[in-house]
Amino acid sequence: MAAQKTVILILEDNTNMRRGIALTLEMNDYEVHQVSNGHQGMAMMSEITPDLILSDVNMPLMNGLKFYEKIRENPTWRKIPFIFLTGNDALDRAFLRQYLNIEEYLQKPINPKDLLHLIKTKLH
């Protein structure tokens, strides 16, 4: 019997970036689900419970911060590891660290080795 794959949900509005991240993860034996905003992410969460969530900060309709708040409100999802993806905007990074006490974020463009390392760290 094959081992169950780790499930990762990606929220990223940039199609090329989302597909690139998904490809990297799939090549490293993760099961990947992709959406382009927080509303789609909430709909996906009703179908799957991922082992880890990667989310862009700035997205249309529902941004990553609002999505994070909604995830943390649900006791079933509260402990799912969450990694933010952010552009080179220092304000995003400072906000994540200071106000949300979040250290787990990666700057775009994403370095695949850094991404894989951070995922492994968060899952173990």
Tab-separated table of N, CA and C in Angstrom:
chain	number	residue	atom	x	y	z
A	1	MET	N	0.837	-1.182	0.000
A	1	MET	CA	0.000	0.000	0.000
A	1	MET	C	0.882	1.246	0.000
A	2	ALA	N	0.616	2.164	-0.916
A	2	ALA	CA	1.423	3.374	-1.056
A	2	ALA	C	1.142	4.345	0.090
A	3	ALA	N	2.176	5.056	0.495
A	3	ALA	CA	2.022	6.052	1.548
A	3	ALA	C	1.179	7.217	1.029
A	4	GLN	N	0.389	7.784	1.918
A	4	GLN	CA	-0.447	8.916	1.548
A	4	GLN	C	0.429	10.151	1.365
A	5	LYS	N	0.175	10.898	0.292
A	5	LYS	CA	0.952	12.101	0.015
A	5	LYS	C	0.516	13.239	0.928
A	6	THR	N	1.469	14.119	1.214
A	6	THR	CA	1.180	15.343	1.947
A	6	THR	C	0.427	16.282	1.003
A	7	VAL	N	-0.679	16.858	1.502
A	7	VAL	CA	-1.536	17.719	0.693
A	7	VAL	C	-1.218	19.179	0.989
A	8	ILE	N	-0.965	19.942	-0.080
A	8	ILE	CA	-0.659	21.370	0.039
A	8	ILE	C	-1.644	22.165	-0.802
A	9	LEU	N	-2.204	23.205	-0.203
A	9	LEU	CA	-3.087	24.128	-0.904
A	9	LEU	C	-2.313	25.396	-1.207
A	10	ILE	N	-2.320	25.808	-2.475
A	10	ILE	CA	-1.655	27.041	-2.910
A	10	ILE	C	-2.709	28.074	-3.272
A	11	LEU	N	-2.600	29.271	-2.687
A	11	LEU	CA	-3.430	30.409	-3.071
A	11	LEU	C	-2.494	31.458	-3.670
A	12	GLU	N	-2.624	31.696	-4.952
A	12	GLU	CA	-1.744	32.647	-5.647
A	12	GLU	C	-2.485	33.134	-6.887
A	13	ASP	N	-2.628	34.454	-7.025
A	13	ASP	CA	-3.377	34.979	-8.155
A	13	ASP	C	-2.566	35.041	-9.452
A	14	ASN	N	-1.252	34.959	-9.361
A	14	ASN	CA	-0.423	34.943	-10.564
A	14	ASN	C	-0.352	33.503	-11.083
A	15	THR	N	-1.000	33.279	-12.216
A	15	THR	CA	-1.126	31.916	-12.756
A	15	THR	C	0.225	31.253	-12.986
A	16	ASN	N	1.159	31.955	-13.597
A	16	ASN	CA	2.472	31.359	-13.881
A	16	ASN	C	3.210	30.998	-12.599
A	17	MET	N	3.157	31.891	-11.610
A	17	MET	CA	3.835	31.608	-10.343
A	17	MET	C	3.170	30.414	-9.645
A	18	ARG	N	1.835	30.399	-9.629
A	18	ARG	CA	1.105	29.306	-8.983
A	18	ARG	C	1.438	27.966	-9.637
A	19	ARG	N	1.439	27.941	-10.956
A	19	ARG	CA	1.752	26.697	-11.673
A	19	ARG	C	3.199	26.271	-11.444
A	20	GLY	N	4.108	27.243	-11.394
A	20	GLY	CA	5.515	26.916	-11.141
A	20	GLY	C	5.722	26.316	-9.763
A	21	ILE	N	5.082	26.902	-8.764
A	21	ILE	CA	5.175	26.369	-7.403
A	21	ILE	C	4.564	24.974	-7.354
A	22	ALA	N	3.403	24.823	-7.978
A	22	ALA	CA	2.728	23.521	-7.982
A	22	ALA	C	3.606	22.459	-8.633
A	23	LEU	N	4.225	22.793	-9.741
A	23	LEU	CA	5.090	21.840	-10.433
A	23	LEU	C	6.262	21.421	-9.544
A	24	THR	N	6.881	22.393	-8.886
A	24	THR	CA	7.986	22.090	-7.965
A	24	THR	C	7.533	21.118	-6.882
A	25	LEU	N	6.361	21.385	-6.314
A	25	LEU	CA	5.867	20.537	-5.234
A	25	LEU	C	5.480	19.152	-5.736
A	26	GLU	N	4.824	19.100	-6.874
A	26	GLU	CA	4.429	17.802	-7.443
A	26	GLU	C	5.655	16.957	-7.774
A	27	MET	N	6.711	17.595	-8.265
A	27	MET	CA	7.942	16.866	-8.575
A	27	MET	C	8.607	16.320	-7.310
A	28	ASN	N	8.226	16.879	-6.153
A	28	ASN	CA	8.761	16.419	-4.874
A	28	ASN	C	7.725	15.610	-4.097
A	29	ASP	N	6.788	15.035	-4.833
A	29	ASP	CA	5.829	14.052	-4.323
A	29	ASP	C	4.794	14.607	-3.362
A	30	TYR	N	4.404	15.878	-3.531
A	30	TYR	CA	3.304	16.439	-2.767
A	30	TYR	C	2.043	16.418	-3.626
A	31	GLU	N	0.907	16.265	-2.984
A	31	GLU	CA	-0.378	16.425	-3.665
A	31	GLU	C	-0.740	17.903	-3.566
A	32	VAL	N	-0.998	18.536	-4.699
A	32	VAL	CA	-1.174	19.982	-4.732
A	32	VAL	C	-2.572	20.349	-5.245
A	33	HIS	N	-3.184	21.313	-4.565
A	33	HIS	CA	-4.441	21.913	-5.006
A	33	HIS	C	-4.174	23.408	-5.152
A	34	GLN	N	-4.703	24.003	-6.228
A	34	GLN	CA	-4.398	25.392	-6.539
A	34	GLN	C	-5.663	26.224	-6.691
A	35	VAL	N	-5.636	27.430	-6.123
A	35	VAL	CA	-6.706	28.405	-6.316
A	35	VAL	C	-6.072	29.788	-6.461
A	36	SER	N	-6.876	30.753	-6.936
A	36	SER	CA	-6.295	32.068	-7.211
A	36	SER	C	-6.722	33.157	-6.231
A	37	ASN	N	-7.552	32.837	-5.225
A	37	ASN	CA	-7.905	33.844	-4.222
A	37	ASN	C	-8.497	33.166	-2.987
A	38	GLY	N	-8.744	33.956	-1.957
A	38	GLY	CA	-9.235	33.419	-0.701
A	38	GLY	C	-10.630	32.821	-0.777
A	39	HIS	N	-11.514	33.407	-1.610
A	39	HIS	CA	-12.856	32.837	-1.761
A	39	HIS	C	-12.768	31.420	-2.313
A	40	GLN	N	-11.947	31.239	-3.334
A	40	GLN	CA	-11.756	29.897	-3.898
A	40	GLN	C	-11.091	28.990	-2.866
A	41	GLY	N	-10.193	29.555	-2.083
A	41	GLY	CA	-9.528	28.789	-1.030
A	41	GLY	C	-10.517	28.262	-0.003
A	42	MET	N	-11.482	29.117	0.409
A	42	MET	CA	-12.493	28.678	1.372
A	42	MET	C	-13.351	27.568	0.767
A	43	ALA	N	-13.690	27.695	-0.506
A	43	ALA	CA	-14.473	26.644	-1.170
A	43	ALA	C	-13.676	25.341	-1.211
A	44	MET	N	-12.384	25.432	-1.507
A	44	MET	CA	-11.536	24.243	-1.558
A	44	MET	C	-11.429	23.606	-0.180
A	45	MET	N	-11.383	24.420	0.870
A	45	MET	CA	-11.266	23.890	2.233
A	45	MET	C	-12.496	23.075	2.625
A	46	SER	N	-13.622	23.308	1.963
A	46	SER	CA	-14.812	22.505	2.254
A	46	SER	C	-14.708	21.116	1.618
A	47	GLU	N	-13.766	20.962	0.680
A	47	GLU	CA	-13.566	19.681	-0.003
A	47	GLU	C	-12.368	18.896	0.534
A	48	ILE	N	-11.333	19.613	0.931
A	48	ILE	CA	-10.103	18.976	1.419
A	48	ILE	C	-9.627	19.667	2.690
A	49	THR	N	-8.841	18.974	3.478
A	49	THR	CA	-8.134	19.604	4.591
A	49	THR	C	-6.652	19.405	4.314
A	50	PRO	N	-5.987	20.465	3.855
A	50	PRO	CA	-4.572	20.319	3.503
A	50	PRO	C	-3.694	20.154	4.742
A	51	ASP	N	-2.515	19.606	4.506
A	51	ASP	CA	-1.519	19.481	5.570
A	51	ASP	C	-0.756	20.782	5.764
A	52	LEU	N	-0.773	21.643	4.722
A	52	LEU	CA	-0.062	22.918	4.760
A	52	LEU	C	-0.695	23.843	3.733
A	53	ILE	N	-0.697	25.153	4.031
A	53	ILE	CA	-1.236	26.160	3.115
A	53	ILE	C	-0.135	27.155	2.758
A	54	LEU	N	0.005	27.416	1.455
A	54	LEU	CA	0.874	28.481	0.932
A	54	LEU	C	-0.051	29.553	0.388
A	55	SER	N	0.084	30.783	0.859
A	55	SER	CA	-0.831	31.824	0.409
A	55	SER	C	-0.113	33.129	0.109
A	56	ASP	N	-0.435	33.675	-1.050
A	56	ASP	CA	-0.007	35.030	-1.392
A	56	ASP	C	-0.669	35.988	-0.406
A	57	VAL	N	-0.027	37.105	-0.115
A	57	VAL	CA	-0.618	38.109	0.766
A	57	VAL	C	-1.646	38.928	-0.007
A	58	ASN	N	-1.250	39.466	-1.155
A	58	ASN	CA	-2.113	40.355	-1.929
A	58	ASN	C	-2.769	39.616	-3.084
A	59	MET	N	-4.087	39.419	-2.960
A	59	MET	CA	-4.887	38.768	-3.997
A	59	MET	C	-6.216	39.502	-4.090
A	60	PRO	N	-6.875	39.415	-5.241
A	60	PRO	CA	-8.207	40.036	-5.356
A	60	PRO	C	-9.263	39.244	-4.590
A	61	LEU	N	-10.390	39.862	-4.360
A	61	LEU	CA	-11.581	39.285	-3.729
A	61	LEU	C	-11.390	39.017	-2.244
A	62	MET	N	-10.507	38.114	-1.872
A	62	MET	CA	-10.174	37.903	-0.462
A	62	MET	C	-8.671	37.698	-0.397
A	63	ASN	N	-7.977	38.630	0.269
A	63	ASN	CA	-6.514	38.523	0.318
A	63	ASN	C	-6.071	37.443	1.298
A	64	GLY	N	-4.782	37.190	1.304
A	64	GLY	CA	-4.227	36.124	2.128
A	64	GLY	C	-4.392	36.345	3.624
A	65	LEU	N	-4.368	37.606	4.060
A	65	LEU	CA	-4.515	37.889	5.490
A	65	LEU	C	-5.932	37.568	5.963
A	66	LYS	N	-6.935	37.934	5.172
A	66	LYS	CA	-8.325	37.630	5.525
A	66	LYS	C	-8.557	36.115	5.489
A	67	PHE	N	-7.972	35.450	4.494
A	67	PHE	CA	-8.077	33.999	4.405
A	67	PHE	C	-7.459	33.353	5.648
A	68	TYR	N	-6.285	33.831	6.053
A	68	TYR	CA	-5.604	33.329	7.252
A	68	TYR	C	-6.503	33.484	8.484
A	69	GLU	N	-7.132	34.660	8.628
A	69	GLU	CA	-8.026	34.901	9.765
A	69	GLU	C	-9.183	33.898	9.769
A	70	LYS	N	-9.766	33.673	8.602
A	70	LYS	CA	-10.895	32.728	8.499
A	70	LYS	C	-10.455	31.307	8.844
A	71	ILE	N	-9.275	30.918	8.394
A	71	ILE	CA	-8.761	29.579	8.690
A	71	ILE	C	-8.555	29.424	10.196
A	72	ARG	N	-7.988	30.431	10.831
A	72	ARG	CA	-7.699	30.357	12.261
A	72	ARG	C	-8.962	30.403	13.120
A	73	GLU	N	-10.086	30.867	12.571
A	73	GLU	CA	-11.355	30.884	13.302
A	73	GLU	C	-11.967	29.491	13.425
A	74	ASN	N	-11.601	28.583	12.527
A	74	ASN	CA	-12.177	27.247	12.502
A	74	ASN	C	-11.291	26.298	13.316
A	75	PRO	N	-11.817	25.716	14.400
A	75	PRO	CA	-11.003	24.834	15.249
A	75	PRO	C	-10.374	23.653	14.490
A	76	THR	N	-11.061	23.164	13.470
A	76	THR	CA	-10.540	22.040	12.688
A	76	THR	C	-9.304	22.435	11.889
A	77	TRP	N	-9.247	23.692	11.466
A	77	TRP	CA	-8.162	24.157	10.591
A	77	TRP	C	-7.103	24.963	11.320
A	78	ARG	N	-7.328	25.297	12.566
A	78	ARG	CA	-6.478	26.246	13.300
A	78	ARG	C	-4.990	25.869	13.309
A	79	LYS	N	-4.700	24.584	13.344
A	79	LYS	CA	-3.303	24.159	13.482
A	79	LYS	C	-2.617	23.824	12.149
A	80	ILE	N	-3.299	24.058	11.035
A	80	ILE	CA	-2.678	23.797	9.736
A	80	ILE	C	-1.529	24.789	9.540
A	81	PRO	N	-0.317	24.298	9.277
A	81	PRO	CA	0.803	25.216	9.025
A	81	PRO	C	0.503	26.118	7.833
A	82	PHE	N	0.910	27.375	7.945
A	82	PHE	CA	0.580	28.406	6.974
A	82	PHE	C	1.849	29.161	6.615
A	83	ILE	N	2.141	29.278	5.344
A	83	ILE	CA	3.301	30.035	4.871
A	83	ILE	C	2.796	31.098	3.901
A	84	PHE	N	3.137	32.351	4.176
A	84	PHE	CA	2.764	33.435	3.274
A	84	PHE	C	3.821	33.625	2.190
A	85	LEU	N	3.361	34.028	1.022
A	85	LEU	CA	4.218	34.420	-0.090
A	85	LEU	C	4.002	35.913	-0.285
A	86	THR	N	5.078	36.666	-0.369
A	86	THR	CA	4.926	38.111	-0.496
A	86	THR	C	5.919	38.669	-1.501
A	87	GLY	N	5.529	39.790	-2.105
A	87	GLY	CA	6.421	40.494	-3.021
A	87	GLY	C	7.534	41.173	-2.243
A	88	ASN	N	8.262	42.034	-2.886
A	88	ASN	CA	9.391	42.705	-2.236
A	88	ASN	C	8.970	43.885	-1.384
A	89	ASP	N	7.698	43.968	-1.044
A	89	ASP	CA	7.184	45.077	-0.273
A	89	ASP	C	7.551	44.920	1.204
A	90	ALA	N	8.407	45.793	1.690
A	90	ALA	CA	8.860	45.721	3.087
A	90	ALA	C	7.682	45.874	4.050
A	91	LEU	N	6.649	46.618	3.657
A	91	LEU	CA	5.477	46.796	4.509
A	91	LEU	C	4.789	45.464	4.773
A	92	ASP	N	4.629	44.642	3.739
A	92	ASP	CA	4.033	43.320	3.916
A	92	ASP	C	4.826	42.519	4.947
A	93	ARG	N	6.127	42.469	4.788
A	93	ARG	CA	6.967	41.665	5.674
A	93	ARG	C	6.914	42.186	7.105
A	94	ALA	N	6.986	43.504	7.275
A	94	ALA	CA	6.933	44.087	8.618
A	94	ALA	C	5.577	43.814	9.260
A	95	PHE	N	4.511	43.942	8.498
A	95	PHE	CA	3.171	43.684	9.013
A	95	PHE	C	3.035	42.233	9.455
A	96	LEU	N	3.501	41.318	8.630
A	96	LEU	CA	3.405	39.898	8.968
A	96	LEU	C	4.140	39.597	10.263
A	97	ARG	N	5.338	40.156	10.415
A	97	ARG	CA	6.137	39.890	11.618
A	97	ARG	C	5.562	40.580	12.847
A	98	GLN	N	5.256	41.864	12.721
A	98	GLN	CA	4.888	42.647	13.891
A	98	GLN	C	3.456	42.405	14.350
A	99	TYR	N	2.514	42.456	13.445
A	99	TYR	CA	1.115	42.428	13.853
A	99	TYR	C	0.517	41.031	13.906
A	100	LEU	N	0.994	40.137	13.086
A	100	LEU	CA	0.456	38.781	13.098
A	100	LEU	C	1.422	37.795	13.735
A	101	ASN	N	2.625	38.271	14.094
A	101	ASN	CA	3.645	37.415	14.696
A	101	ASN	C	3.951	36.210	13.806
A	102	ILE	N	4.051	36.476	12.517
A	102	ILE	CA	4.296	35.420	11.547
A	102	ILE	C	5.706	35.574	10.991
A	103	GLU	N	6.498	34.560	11.142
A	103	GLU	CA	7.846	34.549	10.591
A	103	GLU	C	7.931	33.707	9.331
A	104	GLU	N	6.918	32.890	9.087
A	104	GLU	CA	6.961	31.968	7.968
A	104	GLU	C	6.424	32.620	6.709
A	105	TYR	N	7.305	33.218	5.958
A	105	TYR	CA	6.937	33.790	4.682
A	105	TYR	C	8.138	33.684	3.756
A	106	LEU	N	7.852	33.693	2.484
A	106	LEU	CA	8.904	33.683	1.469
A	106	LEU	C	8.687	34.864	0.553
A	107	GLN	N	9.782	35.489	0.168
A	107	GLN	CA	9.722	36.590	-0.781
A	107	GLN	C	9.694	36.053	-2.197
A	108	LYS	N	8.905	36.716	-3.041
A	108	LYS	CA	8.881	36.376	-4.458
A	108	LYS	C	10.025	37.115	-5.135
A	109	PRO	N	10.625	36.569	-6.155
A	109	PRO	CA	10.356	35.242	-6.699
A	109	PRO	C	10.827	34.154	-5.729
A	110	ILE	N	10.097	33.072	-5.721
A	110	ILE	CA	10.334	31.983	-4.770
A	110	ILE	C	11.505	31.117	-5.226
A	111	ASN	N	12.442	30.890	-4.317
A	111	ASN	CA	13.538	29.965	-4.576
A	111	ASN	C	13.029	28.568	-4.218
A	112	PRO	N	12.989	27.642	-5.190
A	112	PRO	CA	12.437	26.304	-4.920
A	112	PRO	C	13.088	25.584	-3.738
A	113	LYS	N	14.398	25.713	-3.583
A	113	LYS	CA	15.070	25.043	-2.463
A	113	LYS	C	14.614	25.621	-1.125
A	114	ASP	N	14.475	26.950	-1.065
A	114	ASP	CA	13.993	27.582	0.165
A	114	ASP	C	12.560	27.147	0.467
A	115	LEU	N	11.737	27.086	-0.569
A	115	LEU	CA	10.347	26.660	-0.404
A	115	LEU	C	10.274	25.246	0.161
A	116	LEU	N	10.989	24.333	-0.445
A	116	LEU	CA	10.964	22.934	0.002
A	116	LEU	C	11.500	22.790	1.423
A	117	HIS	N	12.549	23.526	1.736
A	117	HIS	CA	13.120	23.475	3.088
A	117	HIS	C	12.114	23.987	4.128
A	118	LEU	N	11.478	25.111	3.834
A	118	LEU	CA	10.525	25.682	4.784
A	118	LEU	C	9.317	24.765	4.964
A	119	ILE	N	8.846	24.172	3.887
A	119	ILE	CA	7.730	23.226	3.982
A	119	ILE	C	8.094	22.050	4.877
A	120	LYS	N	9.263	21.468	4.649
A	120	LYS	CA	9.689	20.328	5.469
A	120	LYS	C	9.814	20.728	6.940
A	121	THR	N	10.327	21.928	7.181
A	121	THR	CA	10.469	22.420	8.549
A	121	THR	C	9.097	22.573	9.215
A	122	LYS	N	8.133	23.137	8.492
A	122	LYS	CA	6.801	23.370	9.062
A	122	LYS	C	6.034	22.069	9.299
A	123	LEU	N	6.306	21.059	8.498
A	123	LEU	CA	5.566	19.804	8.614
A	123	LEU	C	6.150	18.854	9.652
A	124	HIS	N	7.351	19.111	10.126
A	124	HIS	CA	7.963	18.190	11.088
A	124	HIS	C	8.303	18.845	12.396
